[in-house]
Amino acid sequence: MQTIVRNGTNISLYYYADNKTIDIGSDQTTISVGGTPELIIADCNSSNATLHTGVDAKSDYWGWKYKHDGSSWSANADYKGANSLTSDINDSVTTIPVGNSNPFTTSGTVQIGDEKITYTGVDGTNLTGCTRGTASTDAASHTSGDTVTQI
């Protein structure tokens, strides 16, 4: 695996399999397969980014969630994930279904509308062990598609 990190912060911006050719040039970065460009990243160049190859696989990778210093991964303490509810929930469910759980840390607090919810785990596409209406907020029903934001 390989990752492109922001110089000065080591925040991992992009994460690719080894079959991708990554060229960080002076004015842009080009991602190719077999010589055919797949993606051009205009704001990522040799003055602000570095490519690390041979990095360990990260099953819950999400852009900006991790840092890589060239030898190992670490959590980005400033990272806050977000995704959407995949179904309606009432005010008492303790499992929150999201489209993708990778943007979230393994435990923490999220906000949906005005409600704050703590969670103790991530299982597939669910936040689990939820305590509703925390931090002096009220538990409420929410609708599929509502944004779930880590705080």
PDB file of C-alpha atoms in Angstrom:
ATOM      1  CA  MET A   1       0.000   0.000   0.000  1.00  0.00           C
ATOM      2  CA  GLN A   2       1.042   3.613  -0.410  1.00  0.00           C
ATOM      3  CA  THR A   3      -0.108   6.905   1.044  1.00  0.00           C
ATOM      4  CA  ILE A   4       0.290  10.548   0.110  1.00  0.00           C
ATOM      5  CA  VAL A   5       0.861  12.712   3.191  1.00  0.00           C
ATOM      6  CA  ARG A   6       0.831  16.469   3.691  1.00  0.00           C
ATOM      7  CA  ASN A   7       4.329  17.782   4.420  1.00  0.00           C
ATOM      8  CA  GLY A   8       4.743  19.234   7.904  1.00  0.00           C
ATOM      9  CA  THR A   9       1.759  17.381   9.382  1.00  0.00           C
ATOM     10  CA  ASN A  10       2.150  13.803   8.022  1.00  0.00           C
ATOM     11  CA  ILE A  11      -1.648  13.683   7.633  1.00  0.00           C
ATOM     12  CA  SER A  12      -2.544  10.952   5.164  1.00  0.00           C
ATOM     13  CA  LEU A  13      -4.591  12.518   2.379  1.00  0.00           C
ATOM     14  CA  TYR A  14      -4.839   9.550   0.001  1.00  0.00           C
ATOM     15  CA  TYR A  15      -4.257   5.795   0.263  1.00  0.00           C
ATOM     16  CA  TYR A  16      -3.695   3.522  -2.729  1.00  0.00           C
ATOM     17  CA  ALA A  17      -2.896  -0.068  -3.599  1.00  0.00           C
ATOM     18  CA  ASP A  18       0.567  -0.878  -4.912  1.00  0.00           C
ATOM     19  CA  ASN A  19      -0.710  -1.373  -8.488  1.00  0.00           C
ATOM     20  CA  LYS A  20      -1.232   2.400  -8.813  1.00  0.00           C
ATOM     21  CA  THR A  21       1.609   4.561 -10.105  1.00  0.00           C
ATOM     22  CA  ILE A  22       1.785   7.828  -8.205  1.00  0.00           C
ATOM     23  CA  ASP A  23       3.792  10.738  -9.599  1.00  0.00           C
ATOM     24  CA  ILE A  24       4.050  13.752  -7.320  1.00  0.00           C
ATOM     25  CA  GLY A  25       5.188  16.495  -9.675  1.00  0.00           C
ATOM     26  CA  SER A  26       6.039  20.158  -9.185  1.00  0.00           C
ATOM     27  CA  ASP A  27       2.525  21.309 -10.105  1.00  0.00           C
ATOM     28  CA  GLN A  28       0.218  18.303  -9.499  1.00  0.00           C
ATOM     29  CA  THR A  29      -0.017  14.632  -8.560  1.00  0.00           C
ATOM     30  CA  THR A  30      -1.055  12.032 -11.119  1.00  0.00           C
ATOM     31  CA  ILE A  31      -2.442   8.607 -10.209  1.00  0.00           C
ATOM     32  CA  SER A  32      -2.115   6.063 -13.053  1.00  0.00           C
ATOM     33  CA  VAL A  33      -2.606   2.388 -13.833  1.00  0.00           C
ATOM     34  CA  GLY A  34      -0.626   0.900 -16.707  1.00  0.00           C
ATOM     35  CA  GLY A  35       0.389   4.367 -17.885  1.00  0.00           C
ATOM     36  CA  THR A  36      -3.217   5.618 -18.113  1.00  0.00           C
ATOM     37  CA  PRO A  37      -3.998   8.527 -15.749  1.00  0.00           C
ATOM     38  CA  GLU A  38      -7.001   7.871 -13.486  1.00  0.00           C
ATOM     39  CA  LEU A  39      -6.849  10.962 -11.314  1.00  0.00           C
ATOM     40  CA  ILE A  40      -5.025  14.288 -11.268  1.00  0.00           C
ATOM     41  CA  ILE A  41      -4.830  16.104  -7.939  1.00  0.00           C
ATOM     42  CA  ALA A  42      -4.102  19.757  -8.724  1.00  0.00           C
ATOM     43  CA  ASP A  43      -3.490  20.975  -5.162  1.00  0.00           C
ATOM     44  CA  CYS A  44      -1.098  18.168  -4.207  1.00  0.00           C
ATOM     45  CA  ASN A  45       2.481  18.613  -5.444  1.00  0.00           C
ATOM     46  CA  SER A  46       6.127  18.090  -4.540  1.00  0.00           C
ATOM     47  CA  SER A  47       6.231  21.255  -2.423  1.00  0.00           C
ATOM     48  CA  ASN A  48       3.419  20.159  -0.099  1.00  0.00           C
ATOM     49  CA  ALA A  49       3.174  16.346  -0.239  1.00  0.00           C
ATOM     50  CA  THR A  50       5.274  13.199   0.129  1.00  0.00           C
ATOM     51  CA  LEU A  51       4.597   9.637  -1.032  1.00  0.00           C
ATOM     52  CA  HIS A  52       5.242   6.743   1.372  1.00  0.00           C
ATOM     53  CA  THR A  53       5.312   3.260  -0.159  1.00  0.00           C
ATOM     54  CA  GLY A  54       5.228  -0.146   1.506  1.00  0.00           C
ATOM     55  CA  VAL A  55       2.861   1.081   4.228  1.00  0.00           C
ATOM     56  CA  ASP A  56       0.829  -1.342   6.326  1.00  0.00           C
ATOM     57  CA  ALA A  57      -2.766  -1.930   5.245  1.00  0.00           C
ATOM     58  CA  LYS A  58      -5.335   0.081   7.202  1.00  0.00           C
ATOM     59  CA  SER A  59      -8.777  -1.582   7.078  1.00  0.00           C
ATOM     60  CA  ASP A  60     -10.627   1.464   8.452  1.00  0.00           C
ATOM     61  CA  TYR A  61      -8.725   4.055   6.413  1.00  0.00           C
ATOM     62  CA  TRP A  62     -10.385   7.386   5.681  1.00  0.00           C
ATOM     63  CA  GLY A  63      -8.686  10.522   4.367  1.00  0.00           C
ATOM     64  CA  TRP A  64      -7.308  12.777   7.125  1.00  0.00           C
ATOM     65  CA  LYS A  65      -8.157  10.216   9.872  1.00  0.00           C
ATOM     66  CA  TYR A  66      -4.550   9.035  10.229  1.00  0.00           C
ATOM     67  CA  LYS A  67      -0.995  10.273  10.025  1.00  0.00           C
ATOM     68  CA  HIS A  68       1.935   8.328   8.561  1.00  0.00           C
ATOM     69  CA  ASP A  69       5.510   9.310   9.353  1.00  0.00           C
ATOM     70  CA  GLY A  70       7.121   7.039   6.761  1.00  0.00           C
ATOM     71  CA  SER A  71       7.265   4.024   9.060  1.00  0.00           C
ATOM     72  CA  SER A  72       4.009   3.777  11.042  1.00  0.00           C
ATOM     73  CA  TRP A  73       0.417   4.984  11.350  1.00  0.00           C
ATOM     74  CA  SER A  74      -0.936   7.124  14.193  1.00  0.00           C
ATOM     75  CA  ALA A  75      -4.301   8.740  14.843  1.00  0.00           C
ATOM     76  CA  ASN A  76      -4.845  12.329  13.744  1.00  0.00           C
ATOM     77  CA  ALA A  77      -6.087  13.864  17.002  1.00  0.00           C
ATOM     78  CA  ASP A  78      -7.710  16.771  15.129  1.00  0.00           C
ATOM     79  CA  TYR A  79      -9.771  14.552  12.825  1.00  0.00           C
ATOM     80  CA  LYS A  80     -13.595  14.686  12.945  1.00  0.00           C
ATOM     81  CA  GLY A  81     -15.527  12.220  10.736  1.00  0.00           C
ATOM     82  CA  ALA A  82     -18.985  12.478   9.226  1.00  0.00           C
ATOM     83  CA  ASN A  83     -21.435  10.296   7.307  1.00  0.00           C
ATOM     84  CA  SER A  84     -25.200   9.866   6.911  1.00  0.00           C
ATOM     85  CA  LEU A  85     -27.869   7.773   8.606  1.00  0.00           C
ATOM     86  CA  THR A  86     -28.975   4.873   6.410  1.00  0.00           C
ATOM     87  CA  SER A  87     -32.372   4.493   8.061  1.00  0.00           C
ATOM     88  CA  ASP A  88     -34.716   6.356  10.379  1.00  0.00           C
ATOM     89  CA  ILE A  89     -34.014   5.968  14.104  1.00  0.00           C
ATOM     90  CA  ASN A  90     -36.219   6.621  17.110  1.00  0.00           C
ATOM     91  CA  ASP A  91     -35.085   8.315  20.327  1.00  0.00           C
ATOM     92  CA  SER A  92     -34.128   5.091  22.132  1.00  0.00           C
ATOM     93  CA  VAL A  93     -32.068   2.973  19.709  1.00  0.00           C
ATOM     94  CA  THR A  94     -28.541   2.213  20.878  1.00  0.00           C
ATOM     95  CA  THR A  95     -27.131   1.324  17.460  1.00  0.00           C
ATOM     96  CA  ILE A  96     -26.751   4.079  14.861  1.00  0.00           C
ATOM     97  CA  PRO A  97     -26.690   2.870  11.212  1.00  0.00           C
ATOM     98  CA  VAL A  98     -24.364   4.889   8.956  1.00  0.00           C
ATOM     99  CA  GLY A  99     -23.429   4.506   5.301  1.00  0.00           C
ATOM    100  CA  ASN A 100     -19.760   3.953   6.135  1.00  0.00           C
ATOM    101  CA  SER A 101     -18.215   3.665   9.602  1.00  0.00           C
ATOM    102  CA  ASN A 102     -14.612   4.271   8.467  1.00  0.00           C
ATOM    103  CA  PRO A 103     -14.863   8.054   8.949  1.00  0.00           C
ATOM    104  CA  PHE A 104     -15.446   7.513  12.687  1.00  0.00           C
ATOM    105  CA  THR A 105     -12.974   6.691  15.445  1.00  0.00           C
ATOM    106  CA  THR A 106     -13.488   3.443  17.404  1.00  0.00           C
ATOM    107  CA  SER A 107     -15.417   5.303  20.130  1.00  0.00           C
ATOM    108  CA  GLY A 108     -16.441   8.863  20.814  1.00  0.00           C
ATOM    109  CA  THR A 109     -19.286  11.335  20.483  1.00  0.00           C
ATOM    110  CA  VAL A 110     -21.363  12.227  17.438  1.00  0.00           C
ATOM    111  CA  GLN A 111     -24.041  14.806  16.808  1.00  0.00           C
ATOM    112  CA  ILE A 112     -27.211  14.407  14.757  1.00  0.00           C
ATOM    113  CA  GLY A 113     -29.208  17.624  14.580  1.00  0.00           C
ATOM    114  CA  ASP A 114     -29.192  19.048  18.118  1.00  0.00           C
ATOM    115  CA  GLU A 115     -28.651  15.667  19.820  1.00  0.00           C
ATOM    116  CA  LYS A 116     -25.255  14.493  21.060  1.00  0.00           C
ATOM    117  CA  ILE A 117     -24.697  10.740  21.302  1.00  0.00           C
ATOM    118  CA  THR A 118     -21.737   8.848  22.771  1.00  0.00           C
ATOM    119  CA  TYR A 119     -20.787   5.468  21.310  1.00  0.00           C
ATOM    120  CA  THR A 120     -18.406   2.767  22.509  1.00  0.00           C
ATOM    121  CA  GLY A 121     -17.770   0.790  19.326  1.00  0.00           C
ATOM    122  CA  VAL A 122     -18.010   0.400  15.570  1.00  0.00           C
ATOM    123  CA  ASP A 123     -19.400  -2.758  13.971  1.00  0.00           C
ATOM    124  CA  GLY A 124     -19.634  -2.884  10.184  1.00  0.00           C
ATOM    125  CA  THR A 125     -21.721   0.144   9.260  1.00  0.00           C
ATOM    126  CA  ASN A 126     -23.020   0.821  12.762  1.00  0.00           C
ATOM    127  CA  LEU A 127     -21.977   2.898  15.736  1.00  0.00           C
ATOM    128  CA  THR A 128     -22.718   0.701  18.763  1.00  0.00           C
ATOM    129  CA  GLY A 129     -23.138   1.048  22.515  1.00  0.00           C
ATOM    130  CA  CYS A 130     -24.827   4.418  22.065  1.00  0.00           C
ATOM    131  CA  THR A 131     -25.963   6.603  24.943  1.00  0.00           C
ATOM    132  CA  ARG A 132     -28.547   9.038  23.670  1.00  0.00           C
ATOM    133  CA  GLY A 133     -29.062  12.673  24.624  1.00  0.00           C
ATOM    134  CA  THR A 134     -25.667  13.277  26.244  1.00  0.00           C
ATOM    135  CA  ALA A 135     -24.088  16.630  27.183  1.00  0.00           C
ATOM    136  CA  SER A 136     -27.444  18.103  28.254  1.00  0.00           C
ATOM    137  CA  THR A 137     -29.114  17.410  24.905  1.00  0.00           C
ATOM    138  CA  ASP A 138     -32.388  15.572  24.363  1.00  0.00           C
ATOM    139  CA  ALA A 139     -32.680  12.191  22.656  1.00  0.00           C
ATOM    140  CA  ALA A 140     -34.672  12.584  19.435  1.00  0.00           C
ATOM    141  CA  SER A 141     -35.818  10.683  16.374  1.00  0.00           C
ATOM    142  CA  HIS A 142     -33.789  11.234  13.203  1.00  0.00           C
ATOM    143  CA  THR A 143     -34.400  10.571   9.524  1.00  0.00           C
ATOM    144  CA  SER A 144     -32.447   8.522   7.004  1.00  0.00           C
ATOM    145  CA  GLY A 145     -29.977  10.816   5.255  1.00  0.00           C
ATOM    146  CA  ASP A 146     -29.401  13.048   8.302  1.00  0.00           C
ATOM    147  CA  THR A 147     -25.739  13.909   8.824  1.00  0.00           C
ATOM    148  CA  VAL A 148     -23.884  12.181  11.670  1.00  0.00           C
ATOM    149  CA  THR A 149     -20.844  14.265  12.661  1.00  0.00           C
ATOM    150  CA  GLN A 150     -18.117  13.328  15.115  1.00  0.00           C
ATOM    151  CA  ILE A 151     -17.490  16.053  17.688  1.00  0.00           C
TER     152      ILE A 151
END
